[in-house]
Amino acid sequence: MNKITLLTIAIVSLALFVLPNTISMFVGQHTFEAGVQCQKCHVAEYCELYESTTIDVHKRAANNANYTTFLSVGGIEYNSSNSKIKAIDDKEWVWNGAWDGGNGTWENGSEHKLVSLDFNGDGEIGGAELCHLCHNSSLFGIEGHAVTVRVCDDDRCHGNRNHSYLGAATGMFANPANATYVVTAGYNLSRENVHQSFYLNLSNQSSTYPAGSPFGHSCGNVYGIALSRGHWTCIACHSDVGTDVTLNPHPVYNHSDANASPRRYW
């Protein structure tokens, strides 16, 4: 066997090893994408995420298969009395604990769903699994893309001035009463709140993230063709991002000069 043949075999072998991860990054092959270790390319973002003070609550949300299923079907309401999820397309998904050997799934006619981000089946959300909560396109009603961006004031996360769908779905969380103010945070900020002007001002500015049309509808936190910067309000208080602020006080009336020109007080 000559050197060229050996080199060809080596290159093909390397390609078979590398290609799945490469395809998953740029084409969106979900069978590969689920196993990609995002931190290989996004080390800084991964470290910041796992040092965040909100890491534990987002892990619990990502490990709640009922909630991730609610995201994946475009849920707008959950009725705990009859275990039904109402979706934005008017479909109703009913919990059936007897299907699939008693494990239970959400059903709509012949469709069955129970979306879990616990890809390795260890009962916890760890590693890159948490990244899927905000970046897995299948949870956003958008197919054919490797990733998407779901920001804090998304309709089905913490809400915004237009939609706060989880306000009618707190029953799928362990502590519904305690979850209410969390899942309606964006809506509350947009009303009579000390942060209202900050939030609404940013909500009228475009971010760099394309909005898309999840589940065939426009997001409530859209400005123009992009998501708004409203989520910056959340980041300002719930992240360790450093800021450099210069305060410029208004000029004041000069009381020491009796001959100063009359002017309006600030």
CSV table of C-alpha atoms in Angstrom, one decimal:
chain,number,residue,atom,x,y,z
A,1,MET,CA,0.0,0.0,0.0
A,2,ASN,CA,1.6,3.3,-1.1
A,3,LYS,CA,1.8,6.6,0.8
A,4,ILE,CA,-1.0,8.3,-1.2
A,5,THR,CA,-3.4,5.4,-0.4
A,6,LEU,CA,-2.6,5.6,3.3
A,7,LEU,CA,-2.9,9.4,3.3
A,8,THR,CA,-6.3,9.1,1.6
A,9,ILE,CA,-7.6,6.6,4.2
A,10,ALA,CA,-6.4,8.8,7.0
A,11,ILE,CA,-8.2,11.9,5.6
A,12,VAL,CA,-11.4,10.0,5.1
A,13,SER,CA,-11.2,8.6,8.6
A,14,LEU,CA,-10.7,12.0,10.1
A,15,ALA,CA,-13.6,13.4,8.0
A,16,LEU,CA,-15.9,10.7,9.3
A,17,PHE,CA,-15.0,11.8,12.9
A,18,VAL,CA,-15.2,15.5,12.4
A,19,LEU,CA,-18.0,15.9,9.9
A,20,PRO,CA,-21.1,15.3,12.2
A,21,ASN,CA,-20.1,18.1,14.5
A,22,THR,CA,-19.3,20.4,11.6
A,23,ILE,CA,-22.7,19.7,9.9
A,24,SER,CA,-24.6,20.2,13.1
A,25,MET,CA,-23.0,23.7,13.6
A,26,PHE,CA,-23.8,25.0,10.1
A,27,VAL,CA,-26.7,22.9,8.7
A,28,GLY,CA,-28.8,22.0,11.7
A,29,GLN,CA,-28.8,18.2,11.7
A,30,HIS,CA,-30.6,17.6,14.9
A,31,THR,CA,-29.4,14.1,15.3
A,32,PHE,CA,-25.9,15.5,15.6
A,33,GLU,CA,-26.8,18.8,17.2
A,34,ALA,CA,-28.2,17.3,20.4
A,35,GLY,CA,-24.7,15.9,21.2
A,36,VAL,CA,-22.6,18.9,20.3
A,37,GLN,CA,-20.6,20.3,23.2
A,38,CYS,CA,-21.2,24.1,22.7
A,39,GLN,CA,-18.4,25.1,25.0
A,40,LYS,CA,-15.8,23.9,22.5
A,41,CYS,CA,-16.5,27.0,20.5
A,42,HIS,CA,-18.2,29.2,23.1
A,43,VAL,CA,-15.9,28.9,26.1
A,44,ALA,CA,-16.5,32.5,27.5
A,45,GLU,CA,-20.3,32.3,27.1
A,46,TYR,CA,-20.3,28.9,28.7
A,47,CYS,CA,-18.3,30.0,31.7
A,48,GLU,CA,-20.4,33.2,32.2
A,49,LEU,CA,-23.6,31.1,32.0
A,50,TYR,CA,-22.4,28.6,34.7
A,51,GLU,CA,-21.3,31.5,37.0
A,52,SER,CA,-24.6,33.2,36.7
A,53,THR,CA,-26.8,33.6,39.8
A,54,THR,CA,-29.8,32.4,37.9
A,55,ILE,CA,-28.2,29.1,36.7
A,56,ASP,CA,-30.1,26.8,39.0
A,57,VAL,CA,-33.6,28.1,38.2
A,58,HIS,CA,-32.9,27.9,34.4
A,59,LYS,CA,-31.6,24.3,34.9
A,60,ARG,CA,-34.8,23.4,36.7
A,61,ALA,CA,-36.9,25.0,33.9
A,62,ALA,CA,-34.8,23.1,31.3
A,63,ASN,CA,-35.3,19.8,33.2
A,64,ASN,CA,-39.1,20.3,33.2
A,65,ALA,CA,-40.3,18.2,30.3
A,66,ASN,CA,-43.8,19.6,30.5
A,67,TYR,CA,-42.4,23.1,30.1
A,68,THR,CA,-40.1,22.3,27.2
A,69,THR,CA,-43.0,20.5,25.5
A,70,PHE,CA,-45.1,23.7,26.1
A,71,LEU,CA,-42.4,25.6,24.3
A,72,SER,CA,-42.1,23.2,21.4
A,73,VAL,CA,-45.9,23.3,20.6
A,74,GLY,CA,-46.2,27.1,21.0
A,75,GLY,CA,-48.3,26.9,24.1
A,76,ILE,CA,-50.3,29.9,25.3
A,77,GLU,CA,-52.2,28.4,28.2
A,78,TYR,CA,-52.2,25.3,30.5
A,79,ASN,CA,-55.2,24.1,32.4
A,80,SER,CA,-54.1,22.0,35.3
A,81,SER,CA,-57.7,20.8,36.1
A,82,ASN,CA,-57.8,18.7,32.9
A,83,SER,CA,-54.1,18.6,32.0
A,84,LYS,CA,-54.4,20.4,28.7
A,85,ILE,CA,-52.0,22.7,26.8
A,86,LYS,CA,-53.6,25.1,24.4
A,87,ALA,CA,-51.3,26.1,21.6
A,88,ILE,CA,-51.3,29.3,19.5
A,89,ASP,CA,-52.6,27.4,16.5
A,90,ASP,CA,-55.7,26.4,18.6
A,91,LYS,CA,-54.5,22.8,19.0
A,92,GLU,CA,-55.1,21.2,22.3
A,93,TRP,CA,-52.4,18.8,23.7
A,94,VAL,CA,-53.7,16.4,26.4
A,95,TRP,CA,-51.6,14.6,28.9
A,96,ASN,CA,-52.0,10.8,28.6
A,97,GLY,CA,-50.1,8.9,31.3
A,98,ALA,CA,-51.2,5.6,29.9
A,99,TRP,CA,-49.5,5.9,26.5
A,100,ASP,CA,-46.0,4.6,25.8
A,101,GLY,CA,-45.9,2.0,28.5
A,102,GLY,CA,-47.3,4.4,31.1
A,103,ASN,CA,-44.6,7.0,30.9
A,104,GLY,CA,-47.0,9.5,29.5
A,105,THR,CA,-46.8,12.0,26.7
A,106,TRP,CA,-48.7,15.1,25.4
A,107,GLU,CA,-51.1,14.1,22.6
A,108,ASN,CA,-53.0,15.8,19.9
A,109,GLY,CA,-54.8,13.2,17.8
A,110,SER,CA,-52.1,10.9,16.5
A,111,GLU,CA,-49.3,13.2,17.5
A,112,HIS,CA,-47.3,12.5,20.6
A,113,LYS,CA,-44.7,14.7,22.3
A,114,LEU,CA,-42.6,14.8,25.4
A,115,VAL,CA,-39.6,17.0,24.7
A,116,SER,CA,-36.7,16.5,27.1
A,117,LEU,CA,-33.4,18.3,27.1
A,118,ASP,CA,-31.8,15.6,29.2
A,119,PHE,CA,-30.1,14.0,26.3
A,120,ASN,CA,-27.8,11.7,28.3
A,121,GLY,CA,-30.7,10.5,30.5
A,122,ASP,CA,-29.0,11.2,33.8
A,123,GLY,CA,-31.9,13.1,35.3
A,124,GLU,CA,-30.1,16.4,35.3
A,125,ILE,CA,-29.4,19.3,33.0
A,126,GLY,CA,-25.7,19.8,32.7
A,127,GLY,CA,-22.9,20.5,30.2
A,128,ALA,CA,-24.3,21.9,26.9
A,129,GLU,CA,-27.8,20.6,27.6
A,130,LEU,CA,-28.8,24.0,29.1
A,131,CYS,CA,-27.9,25.8,26.0
A,132,HIS,CA,-30.8,24.2,24.2
A,133,LEU,CA,-33.3,26.0,26.4
A,134,CYS,CA,-32.6,29.3,24.6
A,135,HIS,CA,-31.0,28.1,21.3
A,136,ASN,CA,-32.8,24.9,20.2
A,137,SER,CA,-34.8,25.9,17.1
A,138,SER,CA,-37.3,23.0,17.6
A,139,LEU,CA,-38.5,24.7,20.8
A,140,PHE,CA,-39.1,27.9,18.9
A,141,GLY,CA,-41.3,26.4,16.1
A,142,ILE,CA,-38.6,27.0,13.5
A,143,GLU,CA,-37.2,24.0,11.6
A,144,GLY,CA,-34.2,23.9,9.3
A,145,HIS,CA,-31.8,26.1,11.4
A,146,ALA,CA,-29.0,25.0,13.6
A,147,VAL,CA,-29.8,27.4,16.4
A,148,THR,CA,-32.0,30.3,17.3
A,149,VAL,CA,-32.0,33.0,20.0
A,150,ARG,CA,-34.6,33.2,22.7
A,151,VAL,CA,-34.2,36.2,24.9
A,152,CYS,CA,-35.4,36.9,28.5
A,153,ASP,CA,-38.6,38.7,27.5
A,154,ASP,CA,-39.7,36.1,25.0
A,155,ASP,CA,-43.5,35.4,25.0
A,156,ARG,CA,-43.0,32.0,26.6
A,157,CYS,CA,-40.2,32.9,29.0
A,158,HIS,CA,-40.7,36.0,31.1
A,159,GLY,CA,-43.1,37.8,28.9
A,160,ASN,CA,-43.2,41.3,27.5
A,161,ARG,CA,-45.6,44.2,27.1
A,162,ASN,CA,-47.7,42.3,24.5
A,163,HIS,CA,-47.7,38.7,25.7
A,164,SER,CA,-47.1,36.8,28.9
A,165,TYR,CA,-48.3,33.3,28.0
A,166,LEU,CA,-46.8,31.6,31.1
A,167,GLY,CA,-49.0,33.7,33.3
A,168,ALA,CA,-51.8,31.3,32.3
A,169,ALA,CA,-49.5,28.3,32.6
A,170,THR,CA,-47.9,28.5,36.1
A,171,GLY,CA,-49.6,25.2,37.0
A,172,MET,CA,-46.9,23.2,35.2
A,173,PHE,CA,-44.3,24.5,37.7
A,174,ALA,CA,-43.6,23.1,41.2
A,175,ASN,CA,-44.5,26.3,43.0
A,176,PRO,CA,-47.2,28.1,40.9
A,177,ALA,CA,-47.7,31.0,43.3
A,178,ASN,CA,-44.0,31.7,43.4
A,179,ALA,CA,-43.6,31.4,39.7
A,180,THR,CA,-46.2,34.0,38.8
A,181,TYR,CA,-44.1,37.1,39.3
A,182,VAL,CA,-41.2,35.5,37.5
A,183,VAL,CA,-42.9,34.4,34.3
A,184,THR,CA,-44.8,37.8,34.0
A,185,ALA,CA,-41.7,39.9,34.7
A,186,GLY,CA,-41.6,41.5,31.3
A,187,TYR,CA,-45.3,42.4,31.4
A,188,ASN,CA,-44.9,43.9,34.9
A,189,LEU,CA,-41.9,45.9,33.9
A,190,SER,CA,-43.9,47.5,31.1
A,191,ARG,CA,-46.6,48.7,33.4
A,192,GLU,CA,-46.4,51.0,36.4
A,193,ASN,CA,-42.9,50.0,37.6
A,194,VAL,CA,-39.8,51.8,38.5
A,195,HIS,CA,-38.0,50.2,35.5
A,196,GLN,CA,-40.9,50.9,33.1
A,197,SER,CA,-39.2,53.8,31.2
A,198,PHE,CA,-35.9,51.8,30.9
A,199,TYR,CA,-37.7,48.7,29.6
A,200,LEU,CA,-40.0,50.5,27.2
A,201,ASN,CA,-37.2,52.6,25.8
A,202,LEU,CA,-35.2,49.5,25.0
A,203,SER,CA,-38.3,47.7,23.7
A,204,ASN,CA,-38.4,50.4,21.0
A,205,GLN,CA,-34.9,49.6,19.8
A,206,SER,CA,-33.8,46.8,17.5
A,207,SER,CA,-31.3,44.2,18.6
A,208,THR,CA,-29.1,42.3,16.2
A,209,TYR,CA,-31.2,39.1,16.5
A,210,PRO,CA,-33.6,38.3,13.7
A,211,ALA,CA,-37.1,37.9,15.0
A,212,GLY,CA,-38.4,35.2,12.6
A,213,SER,CA,-42.0,34.1,12.9
A,214,PRO,CA,-42.2,31.2,15.5
A,215,PHE,CA,-45.3,29.2,15.1
A,216,GLY,CA,-46.4,31.5,12.2
A,217,HIS,CA,-46.9,34.5,14.5
A,218,SER,CA,-44.9,37.6,15.3
A,219,CYS,CA,-43.2,37.7,18.7
A,220,GLY,CA,-44.4,40.2,21.3
A,221,ASN,CA,-40.9,41.5,21.8
A,222,VAL,CA,-40.3,42.4,18.2
A,223,TYR,CA,-39.2,45.8,16.9
A,224,GLY,CA,-39.1,46.1,13.2
A,225,ILE,CA,-37.7,42.8,11.8
A,226,ALA,CA,-35.6,42.0,14.8
A,227,LEU,CA,-36.1,41.2,18.5
A,228,SER,CA,-36.0,44.3,20.6
A,229,ARG,CA,-33.4,45.2,23.2
A,230,GLY,CA,-35.9,44.9,26.0
A,231,HIS,CA,-34.1,41.9,27.4
A,232,TRP,CA,-31.2,44.3,28.2
A,233,THR,CA,-33.2,45.5,31.2
A,234,CYS,CA,-33.1,42.0,32.6
A,235,ILE,CA,-29.4,41.6,31.9
A,236,ALA,CA,-28.7,44.9,33.6
A,237,CYS,CA,-29.8,43.5,37.0
A,238,HIS,CA,-29.2,39.8,36.6
A,239,SER,CA,-25.7,39.6,35.1
A,240,ASP,CA,-22.2,40.5,36.2
A,241,VAL,CA,-21.6,42.6,33.0
A,242,GLY,CA,-19.4,45.6,33.9
A,243,THR,CA,-20.6,49.1,32.9
A,244,ASP,CA,-18.8,52.4,32.6
A,245,VAL,CA,-21.3,55.2,33.4
A,246,THR,CA,-20.6,58.9,33.4
A,247,LEU,CA,-23.3,61.0,35.0
A,248,ASN,CA,-23.7,64.5,33.7
A,249,PRO,CA,-25.6,66.6,36.3
A,250,HIS,CA,-27.8,69.5,35.1
A,251,PRO,CA,-26.3,73.0,35.5
A,252,VAL,CA,-27.7,74.8,38.5
A,253,TYR,CA,-28.5,78.5,39.2
A,254,ASN,CA,-25.6,80.5,40.3
A,255,HIS,CA,-26.8,82.0,43.6
A,256,SER,CA,-23.4,83.6,44.3
A,257,ASP,CA,-23.7,86.1,41.5
A,258,ALA,CA,-26.3,88.8,42.1
A,259,ASN,CA,-25.9,90.0,38.6
A,260,ALA,CA,-26.5,86.6,36.9
A,261,SER,CA,-29.0,86.5,34.1
A,262,PRO,CA,-32.4,85.2,35.1
A,263,ARG,CA,-32.9,81.6,33.9
A,264,ARG,CA,-35.2,78.7,34.5
A,265,TYR,CA,-34.4,76.3,37.3
A,266,TRP,CA,-33.6,72.7,36.3
